[in-house]
Coordinates of C-alpha atoms and ligand atoms in Angstrom, one line a residue:
M1 CA -51.0 -1.2 -79.6
K2 CA -54.7 -1.8 -79.3
I3 CA -56.6 1.1 -77.8
T4 CA -59.2 0.0 -75.2
K5 CA -61.7 1.8 -73.1
Q6 CA -60.6 3.3 -69.8
K7 CA -61.1 1.5 -66.5
G8 CA -64.6 2.2 -65.1
T9 CA -66.1 3.2 -68.4
R10 CA -68.1 1.2 -70.9
D11 CA -69.8 1.2 -74.2
I12 CA -73.6 0.7 -74.1
Y13 CA -75.3 -0.8 -77.1
G14 CA -77.6 -3.7 -78.2
Q15 CA -80.0 -4.9 -75.6
D16 CA -78.5 -2.7 -72.9
I17 CA -79.2 0.5 -74.8
K18 CA -82.9 -0.5 -75.0
I19 CA -83.0 -0.7 -71.2
W20 CA -81.5 2.8 -71.0
Q21 CA -84.0 4.2 -73.5
Y22 CA -86.8 2.6 -71.6
I23 CA -85.7 4.2 -68.3
E24 CA -85.1 7.6 -70.0
Q25 CA -88.5 7.6 -71.6
N26 CA -90.2 6.9 -68.3
I27 CA -88.1 9.6 -66.6
R28 CA -89.2 12.2 -69.2
E29 CA -92.9 11.2 -68.8
I30 CA -92.8 11.3 -65.0
C31 CA -91.0 14.6 -64.9
K32 CA -93.6 16.0 -67.3
T33 CA -96.6 14.9 -65.2
H34 CA -94.9 16.1 -62.0
C35 CA -94.2 19.5 -63.6
F36 CA -90.4 19.5 -63.4
N37 CA -88.3 21.2 -66.1
E38 CA -85.1 19.8 -67.5
I39 CA -81.7 21.5 -66.9
R40 CA -78.4 20.7 -68.5
T41 CA -75.2 22.1 -67.0
P42 CA -71.5 21.8 -68.0
V43 CA -69.6 18.6 -67.5
F44 CA -66.7 20.5 -65.9
E45 CA -66.9 23.2 -63.3
A46 CA -64.5 25.2 -61.1
T47 CA -63.0 22.8 -58.5
E48 CA -63.9 25.3 -55.8
L49 CA -67.6 24.7 -56.5
F50 CA -67.4 21.1 -55.2
A51 CA -65.1 21.9 -52.3
R52 CA -67.8 24.4 -51.2
G53 CA -70.8 22.6 -52.4
V54 CA -70.1 19.0 -51.5
G55 CA -67.7 19.5 -48.6
D56 CA -64.0 19.4 -48.0
E57 CA -64.1 16.4 -45.7
T58 CA -66.1 14.1 -47.9
D59 CA -64.5 11.1 -49.7
I60 CA -65.8 12.6 -53.0
V61 CA -63.8 15.8 -52.7
N62 CA -60.8 14.3 -50.9
K63 CA -60.1 11.2 -53.0
E64 CA -62.5 10.8 -55.9
M65 CA -62.5 13.8 -58.1
Y66 CA -61.1 14.1 -61.6
T67 CA -59.3 17.4 -61.2
F68 CA -56.8 19.0 -63.5
L69 CA -55.4 22.4 -64.6
D70 CA -56.6 23.5 -68.0
K71 CA -54.2 25.3 -70.5
G72 CA -55.1 28.6 -68.9
G73 CA -54.0 27.3 -65.5
R74 CA -57.6 27.1 -64.0
S75 CA -58.4 24.2 -61.6
I76 CA -61.2 22.3 -63.3
T77 CA -63.1 19.3 -62.1
L78 CA -65.3 16.8 -64.0
R79 CA -68.6 16.9 -62.0
P80 CA -68.7 14.2 -59.4
E81 CA -72.4 14.9 -58.7
L82 CA -74.9 17.4 -60.0
T83 CA -76.6 19.2 -57.2
A84 CA -73.7 21.7 -56.7
G85 CA -73.8 22.5 -60.4
V86 CA -77.5 22.9 -60.5
V87 CA -77.3 25.2 -57.5
R88 CA -74.6 27.2 -59.2
A89 CA -76.8 27.5 -62.3
Y90 CA -79.8 28.5 -60.1
I91 CA -77.8 31.3 -58.5
E92 CA -76.0 32.5 -61.7
N93 CA -79.1 32.7 -63.8
G94 CA -81.2 34.5 -61.2
M95 CA -83.7 31.7 -60.9
S96 CA -84.6 32.8 -57.4
S97 CA -86.5 35.7 -58.9
M98 CA -88.5 33.3 -61.1
V99 CA -91.9 31.9 -60.0
S100 CA -91.4 29.9 -56.9
P101 CA -90.9 26.9 -56.4
V102 CA -88.4 26.2 -59.1
K103 CA -88.5 22.5 -60.0
L104 CA -85.7 21.1 -62.1
W105 CA -84.6 17.7 -63.2
Y106 CA -81.4 16.4 -64.9
E107 CA -80.0 13.2 -66.3
A108 CA -76.2 13.4 -66.8
N109 CA -72.9 11.6 -66.7
M110 CA -70.7 12.1 -63.7
Y111 CA -67.1 11.1 -62.8
R112 CA -65.6 9.7 -59.7
Y113 CA -62.3 7.9 -59.3
E114 CA -63.7 5.0 -57.3
K115 CA -63.1 1.4 -56.6
M116 CA -65.1 -0.7 -59.0
Q117 CA -68.1 -2.6 -57.7
K118 CA -71.2 -4.1 -59.0
G119 CA -73.2 -1.3 -60.6
R120 CA -70.5 1.2 -59.9
Y121 CA -68.4 2.9 -62.6
R122 CA -66.0 5.8 -62.8
E123 CA -68.2 7.3 -65.4
F124 CA -71.8 6.9 -64.2
T125 CA -75.2 8.4 -64.9
Q126 CA -77.6 9.9 -62.5
F127 CA -81.1 11.1 -62.8
G128 CA -82.0 13.7 -60.2
I129 CA -84.4 16.4 -59.2
E130 CA -84.0 19.6 -57.2
Y131 CA -87.0 21.5 -55.7
F132 CA -86.1 25.1 -54.7
G133 CA -88.1 27.5 -52.6
S134 CA -90.2 25.5 -50.2
K135 CA -89.5 25.0 -46.5
S136 CA -92.4 22.7 -46.1
Y137 CA -92.1 19.0 -45.6
L138 CA -94.7 18.8 -48.4
A139 CA -91.9 19.5 -50.9
D140 CA -90.0 16.5 -49.4
I141 CA -93.2 14.5 -50.0
E142 CA -93.3 15.7 -53.7
V143 CA -89.7 14.6 -54.1
I144 CA -90.1 11.2 -52.4
T145 CA -93.3 10.4 -54.3
L146 CA -91.7 11.3 -57.7
A147 CA -89.1 8.6 -57.1
Y148 CA -91.8 6.3 -55.9
E149 CA -93.9 6.8 -59.0
L150 CA -90.9 6.2 -61.2
F151 CA -90.1 2.9 -59.5
K152 CA -93.8 1.9 -60.0
K153 CA -93.7 2.8 -63.6
L154 CA -90.5 0.7 -64.1
N155 CA -92.1 -2.2 -62.2
L156 CA -89.4 -2.0 -59.6
I157 CA -91.5 -0.9 -56.6
D158 CA -91.4 -4.4 -55.0
K159 CA -87.6 -4.5 -55.5
V160 CA -86.8 -1.4 -53.4
T161 CA -87.4 -0.3 -49.8
L162 CA -87.8 3.3 -48.9
T163 CA -85.8 4.3 -45.8
I164 CA -86.0 7.7 -44.2
N165 CA -84.5 9.7 -41.3
S166 CA -84.2 13.2 -40.0
I167 CA -80.8 14.5 -39.3
G168 CA -82.1 17.7 -37.8
C169 CA -81.3 21.3 -38.5
I170 CA -78.0 23.1 -37.8
E171 CA -79.1 23.8 -34.2
C172 CA -80.0 20.4 -33.2
R173 CA -77.0 18.9 -35.0
K174 CA -74.7 21.0 -32.8
K175 CA -76.1 19.4 -29.7
Y176 CA -75.9 16.0 -31.2
I177 CA -72.3 16.3 -32.4
E178 CA -71.3 17.2 -28.8
K179 CA -73.0 14.0 -27.5
L180 CA -71.5 11.9 -30.2
K181 CA -68.0 13.1 -29.5
E182 CA -68.4 12.6 -25.8
Y183 CA -69.5 9.0 -26.5
I184 CA -66.6 8.2 -28.9
K185 CA -63.8 9.9 -27.0
P186 CA -62.8 7.0 -24.8
N187 CA -62.7 4.7 -27.8
L188 CA -61.2 7.0 -30.3
D189 CA -57.8 5.2 -30.2
K190 CA -59.3 2.1 -31.5
M191 CA -60.8 3.7 -34.6
C192 CA -59.3 4.1 -38.1
D193 CA -57.2 7.0 -39.1
T194 CA -60.0 8.5 -41.3
C195 CA -62.3 8.5 -38.3
K196 CA -59.7 10.2 -36.2
I197 CA -59.5 13.0 -38.6
R198 CA -63.2 13.2 -39.0
Y199 CA -63.6 13.3 -35.2
E200 CA -62.0 16.7 -35.3
K201 CA -63.3 18.0 -38.6
N202 CA -66.7 16.4 -39.3
P203 CA -67.8 13.9 -36.7
L204 CA -71.1 13.1 -38.4
R205 CA -69.1 11.5 -41.3
M206 CA -67.7 8.9 -38.8
L207 CA -71.1 7.2 -38.9
D208 CA -70.5 6.4 -42.6
C209 CA -67.2 4.5 -41.9
K210 CA -67.3 1.0 -43.4
E211 CA -64.5 -0.4 -41.1
D212 CA -65.8 -3.1 -38.7
R213 CA -63.7 -1.9 -35.8
C214 CA -65.4 1.5 -36.1
Q215 CA -68.8 0.1 -36.7
N216 CA -68.5 -1.9 -33.5
I217 CA -67.9 1.2 -31.5
L218 CA -70.6 3.2 -33.3
E219 CA -73.2 0.5 -32.8
N220 CA -74.4 1.9 -29.6
A221 CA -73.7 5.5 -30.3
P222 CA -76.4 8.1 -29.6
M223 CA -78.8 8.6 -32.4
I224 CA -79.4 12.0 -34.0
T225 CA -83.1 11.3 -33.9
D226 CA -83.0 11.5 -30.1
Y227 CA -81.6 15.0 -30.2
I228 CA -83.7 16.8 -32.8
C229 CA -85.5 20.0 -31.8
D230 CA -89.3 20.3 -31.6
E231 CA -89.7 21.9 -35.0
C232 CA -87.6 19.2 -36.7
K233 CA -89.4 16.5 -34.8
S234 CA -92.9 17.8 -35.8
D235 CA -91.8 18.1 -39.4
F236 CA -90.6 14.5 -39.4
E237 CA -93.8 13.3 -37.8
A238 CA -95.9 15.1 -40.4
L239 CA -93.8 13.6 -43.2
K240 CA -94.2 10.1 -41.8
S241 CA -97.9 10.5 -41.3
M242 CA -98.4 11.9 -44.9
L243 CA -96.5 8.8 -46.3
D244 CA -98.8 6.6 -44.2
K245 CA -101.9 8.4 -45.6
L246 CA -100.6 7.9 -49.1
G247 CA -100.0 4.2 -48.5
I248 CA -96.3 4.6 -49.2
K249 CA -94.3 2.0 -47.1
Y250 CA -91.1 3.1 -45.4
E251 CA -88.7 2.2 -42.7
V252 CA -87.0 4.7 -40.4
D253 CA -83.2 4.1 -40.5
K254 CA -81.5 6.1 -37.9
R255 CA -78.1 5.4 -39.5
I256 CA -78.7 7.3 -42.7
V257 CA -76.7 10.4 -42.6
R258 CA -75.9 10.6 -46.3
G259 CA -72.4 10.8 -47.8
L260 CA -72.6 14.5 -48.6
D261 CA -72.3 17.4 -46.2
Y262 CA -75.1 19.6 -47.3
Y263 CA -78.2 17.8 -46.0
N264 CA -80.4 18.7 -43.1
K265 CA -83.8 17.5 -41.8
T266 CA -85.2 14.8 -44.1
V267 CA -82.8 12.3 -45.7
F268 CA -84.0 9.3 -47.5
E269 CA -82.8 6.3 -49.6
Y270 CA -84.4 3.7 -51.8
I271 CA -82.5 0.5 -51.2
S272 CA -82.3 -2.4 -53.5
N273 CA -83.7 -5.5 -51.7
E274 CA -81.5 -7.8 -53.8
Y275 CA -78.2 -5.9 -53.7
G276 CA -78.5 -3.9 -50.5
F277 CA -77.2 -0.7 -52.1
A278 CA -79.0 2.6 -52.5
V279 CA -80.4 3.2 -55.9
C280 CA -81.8 6.6 -55.0
A281 CA -80.6 9.0 -52.3
G282 CA -81.7 12.4 -51.4
G283 CA -82.9 14.9 -48.8
R284 CA -83.3 18.5 -47.8
Y285 CA -80.4 20.9 -48.2
D286 CA -81.5 24.3 -46.9
K287 CA -78.0 25.8 -46.5
L288 CA -76.4 24.8 -49.8
V289 CA -77.6 27.8 -51.9
E290 CA -76.2 30.1 -49.3
N291 CA -72.9 28.2 -49.1
I292 CA -72.4 28.6 -52.8
G293 CA -73.0 32.3 -52.7
G294 CA -76.8 32.7 -53.3
E295 CA -79.6 34.0 -51.1
S296 CA -80.8 31.7 -48.4
T297 CA -83.1 29.3 -50.2
S298 CA -84.8 26.1 -49.0
A299 CA -84.3 23.1 -51.3
V300 CA -84.8 19.4 -51.4
G301 CA -83.9 16.8 -54.0
F302 CA -82.5 13.4 -54.9
G303 CA -80.0 11.6 -57.2
M304 CA -80.8 8.2 -58.7
G305 CA -78.0 5.9 -60.0
L306 CA -79.2 4.8 -63.4
D307 CA -76.4 2.2 -63.8
R308 CA -77.8 0.5 -60.7
I309 CA -81.4 0.8 -61.9
C310 CA -80.3 -0.9 -65.2
L311 CA -78.9 -3.8 -63.1
L312 CA -82.3 -4.2 -61.4
L313 CA -84.0 -4.2 -64.8
E314 CA -81.6 -6.5 -66.6
N315 CA -83.3 -9.6 -65.3
S316 CA -86.9 -8.5 -65.5
M317 CA -87.1 -7.0 -69.0
D318 CA -88.1 -9.1 -71.9
N319 CA -85.5 -9.6 -74.5
N320 CA -87.7 -8.0 -77.0
V321 CA -86.1 -7.8 -80.4
D322 CA -86.8 -4.7 -82.4
N323 CA -88.7 -5.7 -85.5
V324 CA -88.9 -4.1 -88.9
D325 CA -92.4 -3.5 -90.4
I326 CA -91.3 -4.1 -94.0
Y327 CA -88.1 -4.9 -95.9
F328 CA -87.7 -3.9 -99.6
A329 CA -86.0 -6.5 -101.7
V330 CA -85.1 -4.8 -105.0
L331 CA -84.3 -7.4 -107.7
D332 CA -83.3 -5.0 -110.4
K333 CA -80.9 -2.1 -109.8
D334 CA -82.8 0.1 -112.3
K335 CA -85.8 0.1 -110.1
Y336 CA -83.9 1.2 -107.0
S337 CA -85.0 4.8 -107.3
N338 CA -88.7 3.9 -107.5
A339 CA -88.3 1.6 -104.5
L340 CA -86.4 4.2 -102.5
K341 CA -89.1 6.9 -103.1
M342 CA -91.7 4.5 -101.7
V343 CA -89.4 3.7 -98.8
L344 CA -89.0 7.3 -97.9
S345 CA -92.8 8.0 -98.1
L346 CA -93.5 5.0 -95.8
R347 CA -90.9 6.2 -93.3
E348 CA -92.6 9.6 -93.3
N349 CA -95.7 7.7 -92.2
N350 CA -93.8 6.3 -89.2
I351 CA -93.4 2.9 -90.6
K352 CA -90.1 1.0 -89.9
V353 CA -88.6 0.2 -93.3
E354 CA -85.4 -1.4 -94.2
I355 CA -83.9 -1.5 -97.8
D356 CA -80.9 -3.3 -98.9
T357 CA -77.7 -1.5 -99.9
L358 CA -75.8 -4.7 -100.4
D359 CA -75.8 -6.5 -103.8
R360 CA -76.9 -10.0 -102.9
S361 CA -79.0 -12.8 -104.2
F362 CA -82.7 -13.0 -103.7
N363 CA -82.3 -15.9 -101.3
A364 CA -79.7 -14.0 -99.3
K365 CA -82.2 -11.1 -99.2
L366 CA -84.9 -13.3 -97.7
K367 CA -82.5 -14.7 -95.1
Y368 CA -81.6 -11.2 -94.1
A369 CA -85.4 -10.3 -93.8
N370 CA -85.7 -13.2 -91.4
K371 CA -82.8 -12.1 -89.3
I372 CA -84.1 -8.6 -88.9
N373 CA -87.5 -9.9 -88.0
A374 CA -89.2 -8.2 -90.9
K375 CA -93.0 -8.7 -90.8
Y376 CA -93.3 -8.1 -94.6
V377 CA -91.1 -8.2 -97.6
C378 CA -91.8 -6.0 -100.6
I379 CA -90.3 -7.6 -103.7
I380 CA -89.7 -5.2 -106.5
G381 CA -89.2 -7.0 -109.9
D382 CA -90.5 -6.9 -113.4
E383 CA -94.1 -6.3 -112.3
L384 CA -93.2 -2.7 -111.5
K385 CA -93.8 -2.1 -115.3
Q386 CA -97.5 -2.7 -114.5
N387 CA -97.1 -0.6 -111.3
K388 CA -97.3 -3.7 -109.2
C389 CA -95.2 -5.3 -106.5
T390 CA -95.2 -8.6 -104.5
I391 CA -95.7 -8.4 -100.8
K392 CA -94.8 -11.5 -98.8
N393 CA -96.1 -12.0 -95.3
M394 CA -93.2 -13.5 -93.4
E395 CA -95.3 -15.1 -90.7
N396 CA -97.5 -17.3 -92.9
S397 CA -95.4 -17.0 -96.2
K398 CA -98.4 -15.9 -98.2
Q399 CA -97.6 -13.8 -101.2
D400 CA -99.8 -11.3 -103.0
L401 CA -99.3 -9.2 -106.2
V402 CA -100.6 -5.7 -105.2
D403 CA -100.7 -2.1 -106.5
F404 CA -97.4 -0.3 -106.0
K405 CA -99.2 2.5 -104.1
L406 CA -98.4 4.1 -100.8
E407 CA -102.0 3.7 -99.4
K408 CA -102.1 0.1 -100.5
I409 CA -98.9 -0.8 -98.8
I410 CA -99.8 1.0 -95.6
S411 CA -103.1 -0.7 -95.4
I412 CA -101.4 -4.1 -95.7
I413 CA -98.9 -3.3 -92.9
K414 CA -101.6 -1.9 -90.6
Ligands
ZN501 ZN1 -83.8 21.2 -35.4
ZN502 ZN1 -63.4 4.5 -39.2

């Protein structure tokens, strides 16, 4: 039987891997200039972490996690997101006693047993940042602008729209949830089963429901924005006015409540104009560190779906083929060691060099040089006795007999 990859996974290679490397290089650069440090955490964690950190009533925890018992009988879950894991690491490693704020970034694979859609896989990759230790909306600004700058760097800024909202603090949310339940109560019968359960356990989640019959009822539901307290309101106003001053365009979308339980105050998404899905989503989560067992710590962050970013880049990136600076065609096996010594020295000098390991004719070697887009071919033949070699320029087919010397060959290539 042929063994094939699992549903929702894929192999990335060829042109696709170049897009990934391009994104990853830009991520590293942007995190460096914004002074965030990388963190890598385990692929699997105790299941309890996500129940507490993401929320019992979310789709992620209820339906989508890869959970299993290990041979020691522990309940283990492949991470479905990374914020909970980073917060666990923050607490466990005593980072709260480090210089504040603590600014971390990650890029990692995650796992959710989900329905397949465009740009959505069961094994997927997110880039994210977490900013710990600042209550100020200015930290929210730092987080939103990092994503903004990355989209600029990737030439995607015109392809996404920033949407923001405030979902208030715990206090104002209590008031809002009462109003929301009051509004929904007479129509609850007409809503889906999931909404009925959420009505009791986590009414805010109902706003996320994708079913038309529920959306119709929710269309005129009260908005959280109308119930937020003075402090939350002034924070949100300050945030908007700062974005205005920075010239960062945004839309206020009162429907964003975010799919995870731990957010408060600012929530935001960058939406793809073409596909309509979020490519980056984040917000403030001041209660999460406490929920997972740490000291109360303010925090804000985002996660960016890189599989979706790739989709946006696929059409806009040139199909640039990697070329080889010089290819060594060795005509006589006895001279292979001399050739290889030179090849290694050139590679030490950061030059992209290919050398044949296949025994094939001179013509076949030249054909191969063309296929790999070699700019030059170094032909090693009898002239090596006089310490010379032939260098062929593949663009104009000119050939020169030159000294077989490192400096000479480098000078020709550069
Ligand atoms: Zn509030
Ligand atoms: Zn529903």
